PDB file of C-alpha atoms in Angstrom:
ATOM      1  CA  GLY L   1     -80.253-130.622  33.573  1.00 81.00           C
ATOM      2  CA  ASP L   2     -78.435-132.130  36.513  1.00 85.00           C
ATOM      3  CA  SER L   3     -76.860-129.546  38.783  1.00 88.00           C
ATOM      4  CA  VAL L   4     -75.702-128.685  42.288  1.00 92.00           C
ATOM      5  CA  THR L   5     -76.195-125.296  43.917  1.00 93.00           C
ATOM      6  CA  GLN L   6     -74.369-124.170  47.036  1.00 92.00           C
ATOM      7  CA  MET L   7     -74.726-121.055  49.113  1.00 87.00           C
ATOM      8  CA  GLU L   8     -72.342-118.327  48.116  1.00 83.00           C
ATOM      9  CA  GLY L   9     -69.345-117.571  50.235  1.00 84.00           C
ATOM     10  CA  PRO L  10     -67.243-116.608  51.881  1.00 92.00           C
ATOM     11  CA  VAL L  11     -68.776-117.709  55.136  1.00 95.00           C
ATOM     12  CA  THR L  12     -66.965-116.108  58.075  1.00 96.00           C
ATOM     13  CA  LEU L  13     -67.494-117.482  61.568  1.00 97.00           C
ATOM     14  CA  SER L  14     -65.903-117.226  64.967  1.00 97.00           C
ATOM     15  CA  GLU L  15     -64.407-120.300  66.533  1.00 97.00           C
ATOM     16  CA  GLU L  16     -66.998-122.582  68.201  1.00 96.00           C
ATOM     17  CA  ALA L  17     -69.856-121.149  66.139  1.00 97.00           C
ATOM     18  CA  PHE L  18     -72.442-123.359  64.444  1.00 97.00           C
ATOM     19  CA  LEU L  19     -71.942-123.965  60.738  1.00 97.00           C
ATOM     20  CA  THR L  20     -74.455-124.603  57.997  1.00 97.00           C
ATOM     21  CA  ILE L  21     -73.566-124.645  54.314  1.00 97.00           C
ATOM     22  CA  ASN L  22     -76.601-125.158  52.145  1.00 97.00           C
ATOM     23  CA  CYS L  23     -76.586-127.471  49.152  1.00 97.00           C
ATOM     24  CA  THR L  24     -79.480-128.326  46.858  1.00 97.00           C
ATOM     25  CA  TYR L  25     -79.458-130.460  43.750  1.00 95.00           C
ATOM     26  CA  THR L  26     -81.375-131.242  40.611  1.00 94.00           C
ATOM     27  CA  ALA L  27     -80.979-134.705  39.190  1.00 91.00           C
ATOM     28  CA  THR L  28     -82.786-137.414  37.321  1.00 82.00           C
ATOM     29  CA  GLY L  29     -82.850-140.724  39.103  1.00 79.00           C
ATOM     30  CA  TYR L  30     -81.314-141.344  42.504  1.00 81.00           C
ATOM     31  CA  PRO L  31     -77.902-139.782  42.900  1.00 89.00           C
ATOM     32  CA  SER L  32     -75.362-140.304  45.641  1.00 89.00           C
ATOM     33  CA  LEU L  33     -74.338-137.117  47.423  1.00 93.00           C
ATOM     34  CA  PHE L  34     -70.960-136.003  48.683  1.00 92.00           C
ATOM     35  CA  TRP L  35     -69.189-133.225  50.487  1.00 94.00           C
ATOM     36  CA  TYR L  36     -65.552-132.606  49.558  1.00 92.00           C
ATOM     37  CA  VAL L  37     -63.139-130.254  51.285  1.00 92.00           C
ATOM     38  CA  GLN L  38     -60.089-128.470  49.946  1.00 87.00           C
ATOM     39  CA  TYR L  39     -57.746-127.096  52.586  1.00 88.00           C
ATOM     40  CA  PRO L  40     -55.393-124.266  51.598  1.00 82.00           C
ATOM     41  CA  GLY L  41     -52.619-125.548  49.377  1.00 73.00           C
ATOM     42  CA  GLU L  42     -53.973-129.093  49.279  1.00 76.00           C
ATOM     43  CA  GLY L  43     -56.035-131.240  46.959  1.00 73.00           C
ATOM     44  CA  LEU L  44     -59.639-132.290  47.270  1.00 81.00           C
ATOM     45  CA  GLN L  45     -60.565-134.790  49.967  1.00 83.00           C
ATOM     46  CA  LEU L  46     -63.785-136.636  50.570  1.00 87.00           C
ATOM     47  CA  LEU L  47     -65.417-135.370  53.762  1.00 94.00           C
ATOM     48  CA  LEU L  48     -68.614-137.436  53.873  1.00 93.00           C
ATOM     49  CA  LYS L  49     -71.187-139.078  51.667  1.00 91.00           C
ATOM     50  CA  ALA L  50     -74.720-140.469  51.575  1.00 93.00           C
ATOM     51  CA  THR L  51     -75.988-142.925  49.018  1.00 89.00           C
ATOM     52  CA  LYS L  52     -79.758-142.929  49.567  1.00 89.00           C
ATOM     53  CA  ALA L  53     -82.576-140.859  50.963  1.00 92.00           C
ATOM     54  CA  ASP L  54     -82.490-140.199  54.730  1.00 95.00           C
ATOM     55  CA  ASP L  55     -78.898-141.412  55.008  1.00 95.00           C
ATOM     56  CA  LYS L  56     -76.714-139.258  57.224  1.00 97.00           C
ATOM     57  CA  GLY L  57     -73.038-138.903  56.407  1.00 95.00           C
ATOM     58  CA  SER L  58     -70.687-137.809  59.163  1.00 97.00           C
ATOM     59  CA  ASN L  59     -66.962-137.241  59.651  1.00 96.00           C
ATOM     60  CA  LYS L  60     -64.744-135.004  61.805  1.00 95.00           C
ATOM     61  CA  GLY L  61     -67.811-133.510  63.493  1.00 97.00           C
ATOM     62  CA  PHE L  62     -69.468-132.607  60.193  1.00 98.00           C
ATOM     63  CA  GLU L  63     -72.857-134.050  59.258  1.00 98.00           C
ATOM     64  CA  ALA L  64     -75.180-133.948  56.276  1.00 98.00           C
ATOM     65  CA  THR L  65     -78.500-135.697  55.709  1.00 97.00           C
ATOM     66  CA  TYR L  66     -79.772-136.737  52.278  1.00 96.00           C
ATOM     67  CA  ARG L  67     -83.232-135.119  52.021  1.00 96.00           C
ATOM     68  CA  LYS L  68     -85.012-136.318  48.922  1.00 93.00           C
ATOM     69  CA  GLU L  69     -88.193-134.349  49.620  1.00 94.00           C
ATOM     70  CA  THR L  70     -86.299-131.060  49.602  1.00 95.00           C
ATOM     71  CA  THR L  71     -83.465-132.259  47.278  1.00 95.00           C
ATOM     72  CA  SER L  72     -80.946-130.992  49.793  1.00 97.00           C
ATOM     73  CA  PHE L  73     -77.733-132.125  51.472  1.00 97.00           C
ATOM     74  CA  HIS L  74     -76.826-129.315  53.851  1.00 98.00           C
ATOM     75  CA  LEU L  75     -73.501-129.519  55.676  1.00 98.00           C
ATOM     76  CA  GLU L  76     -73.500-128.794  59.428  1.00 98.00           C
ATOM     77  CA  LYS L  77     -71.039-128.686  62.280  1.00 98.00           C
ATOM     78  CA  GLY L  78     -71.863-127.792  65.844  1.00 97.00           C
ATOM     79  CA  SER L  79     -68.613-126.038  66.745  1.00 96.00           C
ATOM     80  CA  VAL L  80     -66.130-124.969  64.084  1.00 97.00           C
ATOM     81  CA  GLN L  81     -62.405-124.588  64.585  1.00 97.00           C
ATOM     82  CA  VAL L  82     -59.843-122.410  62.857  1.00 96.00           C
ATOM     83  CA  SER L  83     -58.509-125.571  61.214  1.00 96.00           C
ATOM     84  CA  ASP L  84     -61.850-126.032  59.431  1.00 97.00           C
ATOM     85  CA  SER L  85     -61.109-123.031  57.228  1.00 96.00           C
ATOM     86  CA  ALA L  86     -61.253-124.398  53.697  1.00 95.00           C
ATOM     87  CA  VAL L  87     -63.351-124.551  50.556  1.00 91.00           C
ATOM     88  CA  TYR L  88     -66.254-126.999  50.734  1.00 95.00           C
ATOM     89  CA  PHE L  89     -67.764-128.600  47.631  1.00 92.00           C
ATOM     90  CA  CYS L  90     -71.087-130.372  47.421  1.00 94.00           C
ATOM     91  CA  ALA L  91     -71.314-132.989  44.670  1.00 91.00           C
ATOM     92  CA  LEU L  92     -73.657-135.577  43.223  1.00 89.00           C
ATOM     93  CA  LEU L  93     -72.898-138.805  41.415  1.00 85.00           C
ATOM     94  CA  LEU L  94     -75.345-140.140  38.870  1.00 81.00           C
ATOM     95  CA  SER L  95     -75.195-143.898  39.151  1.00 73.00           C
ATOM     96  CA  ASN L  96     -76.612-144.564  35.698  1.00 71.00           C
ATOM     97  CA  THR L  97     -73.941-142.542  33.892  1.00 71.00           C
ATOM     98  CA  GLY L  98     -71.070-142.270  36.345  1.00 70.00           C
ATOM     99  CA  LYS L  99     -71.184-138.512  35.989  1.00 76.00           C
ATOM    100  CA  LEU L 100     -69.948-136.524  38.998  1.00 80.00           C
ATOM    101  CA  ILE L 101     -71.130-132.944  39.265  1.00 86.00           C
ATOM    102  CA  PHE L 102     -69.812-130.367  41.720  1.00 87.00           C
ATOM    103  CA  GLY L 103     -71.272-127.202  43.144  1.00 89.00           C
ATOM    104  CA  GLN L 104     -69.316-123.997  42.866  1.00 86.00           C
ATOM    105  CA  GLY L 105     -67.717-124.344  46.295  1.00 90.00           C
ATOM    106  CA  THR L 106     -68.161-122.333  49.493  1.00 93.00           C
ATOM    107  CA  THR L 107     -65.208-120.768  51.260  1.00 93.00           C
ATOM    108  CA  LEU L 108     -65.306-120.999  55.035  1.00 96.00           C
ATOM    109  CA  GLN L 109     -63.147-118.708  57.145  1.00 96.00           C
ATOM    110  CA  VAL L 110     -63.025-119.363  60.875  1.00 97.00           C
ATOM    111  CA  LYS L 111     -61.501-116.662  63.044  1.00 96.00           C
ATOM    112  CA  PRO L 112     -60.076-117.263  66.515  1.00 94.00           C
TER     113      PRO L 112
ATOM    114  CA  SER W   1     -53.698-150.197  46.736  1.00 83.00           C
ATOM    115  CA  GLN W   2     -54.979-147.828  44.093  1.00 83.00           C
ATOM    116  CA  THR W   3     -53.097-144.725  43.045  1.00 88.00           C
ATOM    117  CA  ILE W   4     -53.706-141.954  40.572  1.00 92.00           C
ATOM    118  CA  HIS W   5     -51.043-139.808  38.972  1.00 93.00           C
ATOM    119  CA  GLN W   6     -51.288-136.879  36.643  1.00 94.00           C
ATOM    120  CA  TRP W   7     -48.596-134.801  35.004  1.00 93.00           C
ATOM    121  CA  PRO W   8     -47.126-132.375  34.463  1.00 94.00           C
ATOM    122  CA  ALA W   9     -47.762-130.647  37.789  1.00 89.00           C
ATOM    123  CA  THR W  10     -47.254-127.164  36.404  1.00 91.00           C
ATOM    124  CA  LEU W  11     -46.799-125.729  32.961  1.00 93.00           C
ATOM    125  CA  VAL W  12     -46.731-122.371  31.284  1.00 96.00           C
ATOM    126  CA  GLN W  13     -47.789-122.388  27.649  1.00 96.00           C
ATOM    127  CA  PRO W  14     -48.155-119.617  25.058  1.00 97.00           C
ATOM    128  CA  VAL W  15     -51.491-118.890  23.453  1.00 97.00           C
ATOM    129  CA  GLY W  16     -52.016-121.077  20.412  1.00 96.00           C
ATOM    130  CA  SER W  17     -49.727-123.867  21.554  1.00 97.00           C
ATOM    131  CA  PRO W  18     -50.907-127.455  22.059  1.00 97.00           C
ATOM    132  CA  LEU W  19     -51.626-129.131  25.385  1.00 96.00           C
ATOM    133  CA  SER W  20     -51.398-132.647  26.687  1.00 97.00           C
ATOM    134  CA  LEU W  21     -52.133-133.593  30.284  1.00 97.00           C
ATOM    135  CA  GLU W  22     -51.887-137.237  31.207  1.00 97.00           C
ATOM    136  CA  CYS W  23     -53.490-139.214  33.985  1.00 97.00           C
ATOM    137  CA  THR W  24     -53.019-142.843  34.933  1.00 97.00           C
ATOM    138  CA  VAL W  25     -54.642-145.011  37.555  1.00 95.00           C
ATOM    139  CA  GLU W  26     -53.026-148.085  39.047  1.00 94.00           C
ATOM    140  CA  GLY W  27     -54.377-150.910  41.127  1.00 92.00           C
ATOM    141  CA  THR W  28     -57.875-151.124  39.696  1.00 89.00           C
ATOM    142  CA  SER W  29     -59.597-151.982  36.439  1.00 89.00           C
ATOM    143  CA  ASN W  30     -62.342-150.351  34.376  1.00 90.00           C
ATOM    144  CA  PRO W  31     -62.547-147.195  36.487  1.00 91.00           C
ATOM    145  CA  ASN W  32     -64.729-144.212  35.691  1.00 89.00           C
ATOM    146  CA  LEU W  33     -62.377-141.354  34.808  1.00 92.00           C
ATOM    147  CA  TYR W  34     -62.932-137.603  34.965  1.00 92.00           C
ATOM    148  CA  TRP W  35     -61.267-134.350  34.003  1.00 94.00           C
ATOM    149  CA  TYR W  36     -62.208-131.239  35.968  1.00 91.00           C
ATOM    150  CA  ARG W  37     -61.067-127.658  35.817  1.00 90.00           C
ATOM    151  CA  GLN W  38     -61.016-125.268  38.722  1.00 81.00           C
ATOM    152  CA  ALA W  39     -60.643-121.735  37.458  1.00 69.00           C
ATOM    153  CA  ALA W  40     -59.701-118.883  39.772  1.00 62.00           C
ATOM    154  CA  GLY W  41     -62.704-117.792  41.846  1.00 58.00           C
ATOM    155  CA  ARG W  42     -64.919-120.497  40.429  1.00 63.00           C
ATOM    156  CA  GLY W  43     -65.875-124.007  41.371  1.00 71.00           C
ATOM    157  CA  LEU W  44     -65.041-127.334  39.865  1.00 80.00           C
ATOM    158  CA  GLN W  45     -66.242-127.702  36.327  1.00 84.00           C
ATOM    159  CA  LEU W  46     -66.648-131.164  34.828  1.00 86.00           C
ATOM    160  CA  LEU W  47     -64.990-131.226  31.426  1.00 91.00           C
ATOM    161  CA  PHE W  48     -65.029-134.891  30.405  1.00 92.00           C
ATOM    162  CA  TYR W  49     -65.856-138.233  31.883  1.00 89.00           C
ATOM    163  CA  SER W  50     -65.371-141.756  30.656  1.00 91.00           C
ATOM    164  CA  VAL W  51     -66.896-145.053  31.722  1.00 88.00           C
ATOM    165  CA  GLY W  52     -64.745-147.196  29.438  1.00 90.00           C
ATOM    166  CA  ILE W  53     -62.066-147.287  26.756  1.00 93.00           C
ATOM    167  CA  GLY W  54     -62.980-145.024  23.884  1.00 89.00           C
ATOM    168  CA  GLN W  55     -66.106-143.777  25.663  1.00 90.00           C
ATOM    169  CA  ILE W  56     -65.832-140.056  26.299  1.00 92.00           C
ATOM    170  CA  SER W  57     -68.624-137.720  27.323  1.00 88.00           C
ATOM    171  CA  SER W  58     -68.024-134.014  26.928  1.00 88.00           C
ATOM    172  CA  GLU W  59     -69.752-131.638  29.267  1.00 83.00           C
ATOM    173  CA  VAL W  60     -68.466-128.333  27.997  1.00 79.00           C
ATOM    174  CA  PRO W  61     -68.016-127.656  24.265  1.00 65.00           C
ATOM    175  CA  GLN W  62     -64.716-125.867  23.879  1.00 79.00           C
ATOM    176  CA  ASN W  63     -61.301-126.283  22.375  1.00 89.00           C
ATOM    177  CA  LEU W  64     -60.338-129.133  24.692  1.00 94.00           C
ATOM    178  CA  SER W  65     -60.627-132.836  23.966  1.00 95.00           C
ATOM    179  CA  ALA W  66     -60.078-136.039  25.906  1.00 96.00           C
ATOM    180  CA  SER W  67     -59.052-139.540  24.984  1.00 96.00           C
ATOM    181  CA  ARG W  68     -58.841-142.864  26.756  1.00 96.00           C
ATOM    182  CA  PRO W  69     -56.452-145.029  24.772  1.00 95.00           C
ATOM    183  CA  GLN W  70     -56.098-147.583  27.560  1.00 95.00           C
ATOM    184  CA  ASP W  71     -58.296-148.709  30.428  1.00 95.00           C
ATOM    185  CA  ARG W  72     -56.435-146.691  33.050  1.00 95.00           C
ATOM    186  CA  GLN W  73     -55.133-143.794  31.005  1.00 96.00           C
ATOM    187  CA  PHE W  74     -56.965-140.537  30.431  1.00 97.00           C
ATOM    188  CA  ILE W  75     -55.509-137.697  28.378  1.00 97.00           C
ATOM    189  CA  LEU W  76     -56.660-134.096  28.128  1.00 97.00           C
ATOM    190  CA  SER W  77     -55.571-132.269  24.982  1.00 96.00           C
ATOM    191  CA  SER W  78     -55.877-129.077  23.060  1.00 96.00           C
ATOM    192  CA  LYS W  79     -54.592-128.159  19.618  1.00 95.00           C
ATOM    193  CA  LYS W  80     -54.515-124.433  20.344  1.00 95.00           C
ATOM    194  CA  LEU W  81     -54.673-123.031  23.860  1.00 95.00           C
ATOM    195  CA  LEU W  82     -56.620-119.905  24.749  1.00 94.00           C
ATOM    196  CA  LEU W  83     -55.937-117.528  27.628  1.00 93.00           C
ATOM    197  CA  SER W  84     -59.193-118.679  29.189  1.00 89.00           C
ATOM    198  CA  ASP W  85     -57.838-122.220  29.418  1.00 91.00           C
ATOM    199  CA  SER W  86     -55.672-121.201  32.366  1.00 90.00           C
ATOM    200  CA  GLY W  87     -56.615-122.965  35.560  1.00 88.00           C
ATOM    201  CA  PHE W  88     -56.118-125.956  37.783  1.00 87.00           C
ATOM    202  CA  TYR W  89     -56.930-129.269  36.125  1.00 92.00           C
ATOM    203  CA  LEU W  90     -57.827-132.306  38.156  1.00 92.00           C
ATOM    204  CA  CYS W  91     -58.052-135.895  37.033  1.00 94.00           C
ATOM    205  CA  ALA W  92     -60.172-138.230  39.122  1.00 91.00           C
ATOM    206  CA  TRP W  93     -61.361-141.807  39.170  1.00 90.00           C
ATOM    207  CA  SER W  94     -64.028-143.907  40.817  1.00 85.00           C
ATOM    208  CA  ARG W  95     -65.023-147.533  40.697  1.00 80.00           C
ATOM    209  CA  GLY W  96     -67.509-148.227  37.942  1.00 66.00           C
ATOM    210  CA  THR W  97     -70.117-149.898  40.166  1.00 56.00           C
ATOM    211  CA  PRO W  98     -71.891-149.770  42.526  1.00 47.00           C
ATOM    212  CA  SER W  99     -73.010-146.188  42.910  1.00 50.00           C
ATOM    213  CA  GLY W 100     -71.874-143.990  45.726  1.00 51.00           C
ATOM    214  CA  ASN W 101     -68.231-144.938  45.549  1.00 63.00           C
ATOM    215  CA  THR W 102     -65.580-142.506  46.635  1.00 72.00           C
ATOM    216  CA  ILE W 103     -63.960-140.332  44.022  1.00 78.00           C
ATOM    217  CA  TYR W 104     -60.184-140.127  44.135  1.00 84.00           C
ATOM    218  CA  PHE W 105     -58.345-137.119  42.782  1.00 85.00           C
ATOM    219  CA  GLY W 106     -54.931-136.705  41.258  1.00 86.00           C
ATOM    220  CA  GLU W 107     -52.476-134.101  42.440  1.00 83.00           C
ATOM    221  CA  GLY W 108     -53.653-131.567  39.895  1.00 87.00           C
ATOM    222  CA  SER W 109     -51.937-129.639  37.120  1.00 91.00           C
ATOM    223  CA  TRP W 110     -51.548-125.878  37.126  1.00 89.00           C
ATOM    224  CA  LEU W 111     -51.801-124.479  33.612  1.00 92.00           C
ATOM    225  CA  THR W 112     -50.955-120.866  32.856  1.00 93.00           C
ATOM    226  CA  VAL W 113     -51.540-119.707  29.309  1.00 94.00           C
ATOM    227  CA  VAL W 114     -49.579-116.558  28.486  1.00 96.00           C
TER     228      VAL W 114
END
């Protein structure tokens, strides 16, 4: 069935390190892909999205490219900050059904 | 502008008691509506989604149910709560078409079953 798999956390990095959080998906059809972020004590927020193959979503220094050949949507940031510490969720939206499926979330901890 | 509200924000319920969480969306019509649960140490689990009035798709067979009595109202219910129902419940909406639209989340409801 349709699913999203993220790398397990927590991911612990030092400030200014390079970040990659892997996300792969299984879906019928052509889903749209999203990254959501949940900062401590806050609700979910959309971080970035891509609606078709080879699209690159970007926001706040984060980037992710929709790779249809590898069914992946890995999240990257060149230099993380302490304020990036949060839980990151990869998600896919099936356009034919409106169903939105999330990965299990990856906790990122950035230390000064 | 569009807004989404869900309530109550927190509740503590005994095992075996009923549950009703409500969610309403304003400022749009015919939205897709979702109920998610985020249990401690786990990710977001899709419970129900709806693409129209009276159209409910269940993703996880359990003792919860959902209803959509009006276009912009989505209700999560249970007749008898279990301890395992404890968690953080999120209502969300998106525009029906086209694909790739942003999903907007409610404030969430913390449920503790004791």
